[in-house]
Tab-separated table of C-alpha atoms and ligand atoms in Angstrom:
chain	number	residue	atom	x	y	z
A	4	UNK	CA	-52.638	-8.942	-21.567
A	5	UNK	CA	-50.894	-6.503	-19.170
A	6	UNK	CA	-53.565	-6.686	-16.899
A	7	UNK	CA	-53.776	-10.390	-16.923
A	8	UNK	CA	-50.137	-10.337	-16.184
A	9	UNK	CA	-50.444	-7.894	-13.294
A	10	UNK	CA	-53.218	-10.174	-11.742
A	11	UNK	CA	-50.858	-12.781	-11.401
A	12	UNK	CA	-49.735	-12.232	-7.990
A	13	UNK	CA	-47.766	-14.994	-6.084
A	14	UNK	CA	-46.571	-14.879	-2.757
A	15	UNK	CA	-46.451	-18.679	-2.083
A	16	UNK	CA	-43.027	-20.147	-2.038
A	17	UNK	CA	-44.159	-23.794	-1.676
A	18	UNK	CA	-42.817	-26.528	-3.736
A	19	UNK	CA	-44.647	-27.885	-6.695
A	20	UNK	CA	-45.368	-31.607	-6.088
A	21	UNK	CA	-42.973	-33.375	-8.639
A	22	UNK	CA	-40.028	-35.716	-9.524
A	23	UNK	CA	-36.856	-33.347	-9.283
A	24	UNK	CA	-33.457	-33.876	-10.849
A	25	UNK	CA	-30.964	-34.377	-7.849
A	26	UNK	CA	-28.172	-35.741	-9.618
A	27	UNK	CA	-26.697	-36.861	-12.989
A	28	UNK	CA	-26.791	-40.701	-12.938
A	29	UNK	CA	-23.098	-40.291	-14.335
A	30	UNK	CA	-22.228	-39.062	-10.916
A	31	UNK	CA	-23.242	-41.995	-8.972
A	32	UNK	CA	-20.381	-44.216	-9.728
A	33	UNK	CA	-19.960	-47.837	-8.830
A	34	UNK	CA	-16.945	-47.486	-6.435
A	35	UNK	CA	-18.174	-44.699	-4.090
A	36	UNK	CA	-21.115	-42.990	-2.471
A	37	UNK	CA	-22.116	-39.357	-3.043
A	38	UNK	CA	-23.623	-36.863	-0.972
A	39	UNK	CA	-26.006	-34.214	-2.170
A	40	UNK	CA	-28.008	-31.783	-0.413
A	41	UNK	CA	-31.443	-30.932	-1.758
A	42	UNK	CA	-34.513	-29.218	-0.190
A	43	UNK	CA	-32.177	-28.538	2.867
A	44	UNK	CA	-31.649	-32.449	3.566
A	45	UNK	CA	-28.567	-34.133	2.923
A	46	UNK	CA	-28.929	-37.501	1.174
A	47	UNK	CA	-26.277	-40.110	0.307
A	48	UNK	CA	-26.469	-41.835	-3.282
A	49	UNK	CA	-25.009	-44.972	-4.106
A	50	UNK	CA	-25.281	-47.858	-6.668
A	51	UNK	CA	-26.028	-51.119	-5.445
A	52	UNK	CA	-24.609	-54.226	-6.805
A	53	UNK	CA	-27.608	-54.683	-9.289
A	54	UNK	CA	-27.167	-51.206	-10.569
A	55	UNK	CA	-29.943	-49.554	-8.921
A	56	UNK	CA	-29.375	-46.047	-7.393
A	57	UNK	CA	-29.965	-46.413	-3.425
A	58	UNK	CA	-30.963	-42.992	-1.667
A	59	UNK	CA	-30.776	-42.705	1.949
A	60	UNK	CA	-30.442	-39.792	4.626
A	61	UNK	CA	-26.788	-38.923	4.829
A	62	UNK	CA	-26.577	-39.483	8.570
A	63	UNK	CA	-25.650	-42.799	10.150
A	64	UNK	CA	-28.094	-44.132	12.727
A	65	UNK	CA	-25.266	-44.815	15.221
A	66	UNK	CA	-23.895	-41.192	15.896
A	67	UNK	CA	-24.734	-39.386	12.742
A	68	UNK	CA	-21.418	-39.400	10.864
A	69	UNK	CA	-21.981	-38.559	7.046
A	70	UNK	CA	-22.187	-41.804	5.399
A	71	UNK	CA	-21.295	-40.159	2.027
A	72	UNK	CA	-17.465	-40.204	3.242
A	73	UNK	CA	-17.753	-43.868	3.616
A	74	UNK	CA	-16.950	-46.504	1.456
A	75	UNK	CA	-18.909	-49.563	-0.705
A	76	UNK	CA	-17.902	-52.991	0.731
A	77	UNK	CA	-19.615	-55.997	-0.417
A	78	UNK	CA	-22.535	-54.449	-1.711
A	79	UNK	CA	-23.124	-52.367	1.374
A	80	UNK	CA	-22.437	-48.818	2.401
A	81	UNK	CA	-20.038	-48.611	5.406
A	82	UNK	CA	-19.875	-45.631	7.717
A	83	UNK	CA	-16.525	-44.186	7.981
A	84	UNK	CA	-16.483	-43.524	11.712
A	85	UNK	CA	-17.101	-47.114	13.414
A	86	UNK	CA	-17.766	-49.068	10.316
A	87	UNK	CA	-21.543	-49.796	10.530
A	88	UNK	CA	-22.617	-51.586	7.342
A	89	UNK	CA	-25.942	-50.909	5.644
A	90	UNK	CA	-27.506	-52.706	2.702
A	91	UNK	CA	-29.581	-51.503	-0.226
A	92	UNK	CA	-32.634	-51.860	1.531
A	93	UNK	CA	-31.243	-49.962	4.774
A	94	UNK	CA	-30.781	-52.853	7.023
A	95	UNK	CA	-27.924	-52.451	9.154
A	96	UNK	CA	-26.020	-55.662	8.667
A	97	UNK	CA	-22.832	-55.293	10.763
A	98	UNK	CA	-21.506	-53.516	13.900
A	99	UNK	CA	-17.720	-54.280	13.836
A	100	UNK	CA	-17.477	-53.439	17.670
A	101	UNK	CA	-19.895	-56.091	18.495
A	102	UNK	CA	-17.899	-58.873	16.290
A	103	UNK	CA	-18.574	-60.191	12.956
A	104	UNK	CA	-21.746	-62.280	13.062
A	105	UNK	CA	-23.247	-60.668	16.222
A	106	UNK	CA	-27.052	-60.008	15.725
A	107	UNK	CA	-27.691	-56.100	15.165
A	108	UNK	CA	-30.267	-54.976	17.700
A	109	UNK	CA	-33.197	-53.596	16.109
A	110	UNK	CA	-33.512	-49.584	15.499
A	111	UNK	CA	-30.176	-49.092	13.468
A	112	UNK	CA	-31.780	-49.538	9.954
A	113	UNK	CA	-32.088	-46.325	7.815
A	114	UNK	CA	-35.059	-45.382	5.739
A	115	UNK	CA	-34.211	-45.868	2.047
A	116	UNK	CA	-35.877	-42.842	-0.141
A	117	UNK	CA	-37.343	-43.912	-3.329
A	118	UNK	CA	-35.606	-42.400	-6.354
A	119	UNK	CA	-35.690	-43.134	-10.014
A	120	UNK	CA	-33.088	-42.944	-12.652
A	121	UNK	CA	-34.554	-41.955	-16.030
A	122	UNK	CA	-32.944	-40.168	-18.926
A	123	UNK	CA	-29.522	-40.219	-17.231
A	124	UNK	CA	-30.881	-38.363	-14.390
A	125	UNK	CA	-31.399	-39.477	-10.916
A	126	UNK	CA	-34.899	-38.268	-9.608
A	127	UNK	CA	-36.204	-37.632	-6.258
A	128	UNK	CA	-40.395	-37.203	-5.508
A	129	UNK	CA	-41.021	-33.940	-3.532
A	130	UNK	CA	-44.435	-32.997	-2.547
A	131	UNK	CA	-47.541	-34.302	-0.897
A	132	UNK	CA	-49.495	-37.263	-2.449
A	133	UNK	CA	-48.472	-40.333	-4.537
A	134	UNK	CA	-45.560	-39.736	-6.685
A	135	UNK	CA	-46.509	-38.913	-10.403
A	136	UNK	CA	-46.313	-41.603	-12.908
A	137	UNK	CA	-43.845	-39.991	-15.228
A	138	UNK	CA	-40.701	-37.587	-14.627
A	139	UNK	CA	-41.143	-34.116	-16.091
A	140	UNK	CA	-39.696	-34.302	-19.814
A	141	UNK	CA	-40.273	-32.093	-22.519
A	142	UNK	CA	-40.331	-34.152	-25.859
A	143	UNK	CA	-37.513	-33.942	-28.037
A	144	UNK	CA	-34.919	-32.843	-25.082
A	145	UNK	CA	-31.500	-34.531	-25.537
A	146	UNK	CA	-30.855	-37.866	-23.958
A	147	UNK	CA	-27.451	-38.557	-22.518
A	148	UNK	CA	-24.436	-39.902	-24.499
A	149	UNK	CA	-22.974	-39.087	-27.579
A	150	UNK	CA	-23.478	-35.817	-29.069
A	151	UNK	CA	-24.768	-34.195	-25.867
A	152	UNK	CA	-22.677	-32.662	-22.934
A	153	UNK	CA	-23.831	-32.738	-19.428
A	154	UNK	CA	-22.725	-30.073	-16.689
A	155	UNK	CA	-24.002	-29.316	-13.371
A	156	UNK	CA	-22.924	-27.052	-10.805
A	157	UNK	CA	-24.321	-25.321	-7.395
A	158	UNK	CA	-25.342	-21.627	-7.467
A	159	UNK	CA	-25.885	-19.146	-4.618
A	160	UNK	CA	-28.767	-17.740	-5.777
A	161	UNK	CA	-32.366	-18.901	-4.612
A	162	UNK	CA	-34.082	-21.655	-6.605
A	163	UNK	CA	-37.224	-19.622	-7.842
A	164	UNK	CA	-35.096	-16.542	-8.645
A	165	UNK	CA	-33.228	-18.825	-11.402
A	166	UNK	CA	-36.444	-20.259	-12.660
A	167	UNK	CA	-37.786	-16.559	-12.943
A	168	UNK	CA	-34.389	-15.922	-14.805
A	169	UNK	CA	-34.711	-18.774	-17.222
A	170	UNK	CA	-38.026	-17.465	-18.456
A	171	UNK	CA	-36.557	-14.270	-19.631
A	172	UNK	CA	-34.768	-13.484	-22.921
A	173	UNK	CA	-35.239	-9.962	-22.884
A	174	UNK	CA	-32.343	-9.351	-20.524
A	175	UNK	CA	-29.806	-10.997	-22.832
A	176	UNK	CA	-29.183	-7.877	-25.063
A	177	UNK	CA	-28.786	-5.767	-21.778
A	178	UNK	CA	-27.125	-7.769	-19.068
A	179	UNK	CA	-25.311	-9.796	-21.380
A	180	UNK	CA	-24.210	-7.316	-23.805
A	181	UNK	CA	-20.837	-7.888	-23.442
A	182	UNK	CA	-20.800	-12.029	-23.220
A	183	UNK	CA	-23.689	-12.434	-25.885
A	184	UNK	CA	-23.202	-9.668	-28.341
A	185	UNK	CA	-25.626	-9.418	-31.258
A	186	UNK	CA	-29.179	-9.839	-30.012
A	187	UNK	CA	-31.540	-6.928	-30.565
A	188	UNK	CA	-33.333	-5.768	-27.742
A	189	UNK	CA	-36.945	-5.440	-29.037
A	190	UNK	CA	-38.945	-8.540	-28.657
A	191	UNK	CA	-41.056	-9.096	-31.676
A	192	UNK	CA	-43.516	-12.076	-32.932
A	193	UNK	CA	-44.064	-13.100	-29.354
A	194	UNK	CA	-46.146	-16.198	-28.727
A	195	UNK	CA	-46.446	-17.988	-25.340
A	196	UNK	CA	-48.808	-20.562	-24.727
A	197	UNK	CA	-49.425	-23.788	-22.834
A	198	UNK	CA	-49.552	-27.020	-24.950
A	199	UNK	CA	-50.020	-30.613	-23.129
A	200	UNK	CA	-48.922	-29.098	-20.054
A	201	UNK	CA	-45.683	-27.545	-21.501
A	202	UNK	CA	-45.255	-23.710	-21.966
A	203	UNK	CA	-44.029	-22.932	-25.554
A	204	UNK	CA	-42.504	-19.677	-25.815
A	205	UNK	CA	-40.959	-18.135	-29.004
A	206	UNK	CA	-39.777	-14.560	-30.254
A	207	UNK	CA	-37.737	-12.634	-32.313
A	208	UNK	CA	-35.227	-10.365	-30.866
A	209	UNK	CA	-34.726	-7.403	-33.357
A	210	UNK	CA	-32.529	-4.426	-33.565
A	211	UNK	CA	-34.264	-1.184	-33.923
A	212	UNK	CA	-31.975	-0.561	-36.719
A	213	UNK	CA	-30.741	-3.469	-38.716
A	214	UNK	CA	-27.342	-3.533	-39.909
A	215	UNK	CA	-24.616	-6.138	-41.214
A	216	UNK	CA	-23.719	-7.523	-37.690
A	217	UNK	CA	-27.292	-6.797	-36.366
A	218	UNK	CA	-29.335	-9.733	-37.327
A	219	UNK	CA	-32.570	-10.957	-36.025
A	220	UNK	CA	-32.153	-13.627	-33.295
A	221	UNK	CA	-35.069	-16.251	-33.354
A	222	UNK	CA	-35.523	-17.544	-29.752
A	223	UNK	CA	-37.565	-20.639	-28.916
A	224	UNK	CA	-38.055	-22.499	-25.607
A	225	UNK	CA	-40.137	-24.995	-23.803
A	226	UNK	CA	-40.686	-25.291	-20.017
A	227	UNK	CA	-42.465	-27.808	-17.839
A	228	UNK	CA	-43.118	-27.918	-14.444
A	229	UNK	CA	-41.625	-27.812	-11.737
A	230	UNK	CA	-38.432	-26.477	-13.259
A	231	UNK	CA	-37.226	-27.977	-16.435
A	232	UNK	CA	-36.471	-25.888	-19.366
A	233	UNK	CA	-35.419	-26.649	-23.141
A	234	UNK	CA	-33.844	-23.481	-24.729
A	235	UNK	CA	-32.905	-23.097	-28.568
A	236	UNK	CA	-30.374	-20.653	-28.730
A	237	UNK	CA	-26.920	-20.143	-30.270
A	238	UNK	CA	-27.164	-23.327	-32.376
A	239	UNK	CA	-27.633	-25.253	-29.163
A	240	UNK	CA	-30.426	-27.108	-27.470
A	241	UNK	CA	-29.862	-26.435	-23.712
A	242	UNK	CA	-31.821	-28.341	-21.314
A	243	UNK	CA	-31.936	-27.050	-17.707
A	244	UNK	CA	-33.221	-29.042	-14.556
A	245	UNK	CA	-33.162	-26.807	-11.472
A	246	UNK	CA	-33.716	-28.291	-7.720
A	247	UNK	CA	-33.343	-26.326	-4.710
A	248	UNK	CA	-30.305	-27.017	-2.681
A	249	UNK	CA	-32.064	-24.882	0.297
A	250	UNK	CA	-33.444	-21.678	0.702
A	251	UNK	CA	-30.431	-19.853	-0.570
A	252	UNK	CA	-28.990	-22.036	-2.979
A	253	UNK	CA	-29.932	-23.962	-6.297
A	254	UNK	CA	-28.552	-27.052	-8.079
A	255	UNK	CA	-28.399	-26.791	-11.917
A	256	UNK	CA	-28.040	-29.813	-14.060
A	257	UNK	CA	-27.733	-28.718	-17.837
A	258	UNK	CA	-27.288	-30.556	-21.030
A	259	UNK	CA	-26.315	-29.147	-24.256
A	260	UNK	CA	-26.658	-30.563	-27.784
A	261	UNK	CA	-25.823	-28.953	-31.058
A	262	UNK	CA	-28.013	-30.382	-33.814
A	263	UNK	CA	-25.388	-29.546	-36.461
A	264	UNK	CA	-22.627	-31.182	-34.845
A	265	UNK	CA	-22.785	-34.941	-33.427
A	266	UNK	CA	-20.730	-37.619	-31.866
A	267	UNK	CA	-17.333	-36.325	-30.286
A	268	UNK	CA	-17.313	-32.938	-31.638
A	269	UNK	CA	-20.808	-32.081	-30.527
A	270	UNK	CA	-19.930	-33.230	-26.899
A	271	UNK	CA	-16.666	-31.071	-27.001
A	272	UNK	CA	-18.895	-28.167	-28.373
A	273	UNK	CA	-21.288	-28.607	-25.627
A	274	UNK	CA	-18.819	-28.824	-22.977
A	275	UNK	CA	-17.369	-25.551	-24.121
A	276	UNK	CA	-20.603	-23.843	-24.172
A	277	UNK	CA	-21.655	-25.180	-20.795
A	278	UNK	CA	-18.691	-23.583	-19.125
A	279	UNK	CA	-19.645	-20.288	-20.987
A	280	UNK	CA	-23.065	-20.529	-19.815
A	281	UNK	CA	-22.074	-20.986	-16.419
A	282	UNK	CA	-19.662	-18.027	-16.661
A	283	UNK	CA	-22.283	-15.808	-17.900
A	284	UNK	CA	-24.565	-16.965	-14.942
A	285	UNK	CA	-22.036	-16.198	-12.327
A	286	UNK	CA	-20.401	-13.081	-13.761
A	287	UNK	CA	-23.462	-11.145	-14.941
A	288	UNK	CA	-26.874	-13.138	-13.819
A	289	UNK	CA	-26.033	-13.738	-10.438
A	290	UNK	CA	-25.275	-10.092	-9.358
A	291	UNK	CA	-28.486	-8.670	-11.075
A	292	UNK	CA	-30.397	-11.651	-9.282
A	293	UNK	CA	-29.121	-11.079	-5.979
A	294	UNK	CA	-29.745	-7.528	-6.148
A	295	UNK	CA	-33.613	-8.051	-6.490
A	296	UNK	CA	-35.159	-6.578	-3.486
A	297	UNK	CA	-38.595	-8.660	-3.645
A	298	UNK	CA	-38.723	-12.044	-2.713
A	299	UNK	CA	-38.253	-14.832	-5.260
A	300	UNK	CA	-41.521	-15.984	-6.670
A	301	UNK	CA	-43.344	-12.869	-5.111
A	302	UNK	CA	-44.786	-10.738	-8.291
A	303	UNK	CA	-47.115	-8.703	-6.295
A	304	UNK	CA	-44.957	-5.626	-6.558
A	305	UNK	CA	-43.471	-6.265	-9.955
A	306	UNK	CA	-44.679	-4.305	-12.939
A	307	UNK	CA	-44.711	-6.496	-15.721
A	308	UNK	CA	-44.784	-5.832	-19.645
A	309	UNK	CA	-45.711	-8.123	-22.566
A	310	UNK	CA	-42.199	-9.657	-22.887
A	311	UNK	CA	-42.613	-11.006	-19.419
A	312	UNK	CA	-45.622	-13.048	-20.649
A	313	UNK	CA	-43.938	-16.584	-20.408
A	314	UNK	CA	-42.972	-15.887	-16.850
A	315	UNK	CA	-46.406	-14.876	-16.007
A	316	UNK	CA	-47.774	-17.808	-17.543
A	317	UNK	CA	-45.443	-20.260	-15.777
A	318	UNK	CA	-45.826	-18.876	-12.429
A	319	UNK	CA	-49.469	-19.251	-12.940
A	320	UNK	CA	-49.132	-22.753	-13.828
A	321	UNK	CA	-46.752	-23.234	-10.760
A	322	UNK	CA	-49.489	-21.768	-8.436
A	323	UNK	CA	-52.169	-23.855	-9.967
A	324	UNK	CA	-50.285	-27.073	-9.422
A	325	UNK	CA	-49.663	-25.983	-5.832
A	326	UNK	CA	-53.324	-25.180	-5.110
A	327	UNK	CA	-54.493	-28.290	-6.654
A	328	UNK	CA	-51.984	-30.390	-4.623
A	329	UNK	CA	-53.306	-28.647	-1.440
A	330	UNK	CA	-56.973	-29.261	-2.570
A	331	UNK	CA	-56.137	-32.964	-3.104
A	332	UNK	CA	-54.483	-33.029	0.291
A	333	UNK	CA	-57.462	-31.235	2.159
A	334	UNK	CA	-59.954	-33.571	0.244
A	335	UNK	CA	-57.772	-36.708	1.271
A	336	UNK	CA	-57.730	-35.878	5.069
A	337	UNK	CA	-61.261	-34.894	5.325
A	338	UNK	CA	-61.972	-38.412	3.617
A	339	UNK	CA	-59.478	-40.069	6.158
A	340	UNK	CA	-61.276	-38.252	9.022
A	341	UNK	CA	-64.813	-39.132	7.729
A	342	UNK	CA	-63.636	-42.777	7.340
A	343	UNK	CA	-62.038	-42.876	10.893
A	344	UNK	CA	-65.375	-41.061	12.541
B	414	FES	S1	-21.333	-42.739	13.438
B	414	FES	FE1	-21.579	-44.389	11.895
B	414	FES	S2	-20.650	-46.163	12.620
B	414	FES	FE2	-20.547	-44.631	14.148
B	415	FE2	FE1	-28.976	-14.417	-18.062
């Protein structure tokens, strides 16, 4: 198995074509637009009168001011600089300096970028080809609302580095010894396999010498491309959705649900767990992740061992998805060339 892992070398840093979580649905309120940066691009998100989430480049067509600092008026987005107004189809409907009712010259429209709002998350398609039918979702993952808590933040660590980190449990008893005490170091009864496109990973973390406070810790997790995880740990189901902000930073959306506590108590416990989880990332993972010398996603110089199996499998799935997308694109463009010729 080690051979199988070691052969999995990944030097690409391309994006898996997929729907990516770019914002919490609850963050796109009725009253005002929000700005998000994802994949190195700035987007403005706002809610049209019919409730739909509208996504546009966060750049006014006039003189490039950020529209996310603007206001919503009469079902349109208004630029804060000179007051140009854009409707939910991206048309510029008013240039105040030209006078109300003056026709708007062509060329002021903004492109609208198609997004979906599902499971309480706003999703953006990224990658070549037609958008996939479904957003990536792990069956059994928690929906928003009563009993679950959502939390999101930016982390100044590269995206793939965090994807690698989520697939790794055996750092818990070492790096998180102080913040997550009581976990054994030896990974036993490990299983990692792919089922209906989802990587299922389970293990028991054991102490070499069990004691009263040294119990076995069972772990179970599910991972879906491009970067969705559901982890059962510490009495919670934790759902993560990761999206690059740019080459150096990553956006994390997380949802916490405790199967034992529902309703308001579940939400309150989830909120506490979320803050603690973020503190662990920032105080412990972040430093280790930023210290890694090799490029994120490049396994060519790593020496892996069996506990890294889920990591190797998932990055294999990633590589496969990217290769298939590239192949489809090549076939598509040669078909188009043949048709043209
Ligand atoms: S820059 Fe937006 S109205 Fe002038
Ligand atoms: Fe960690």
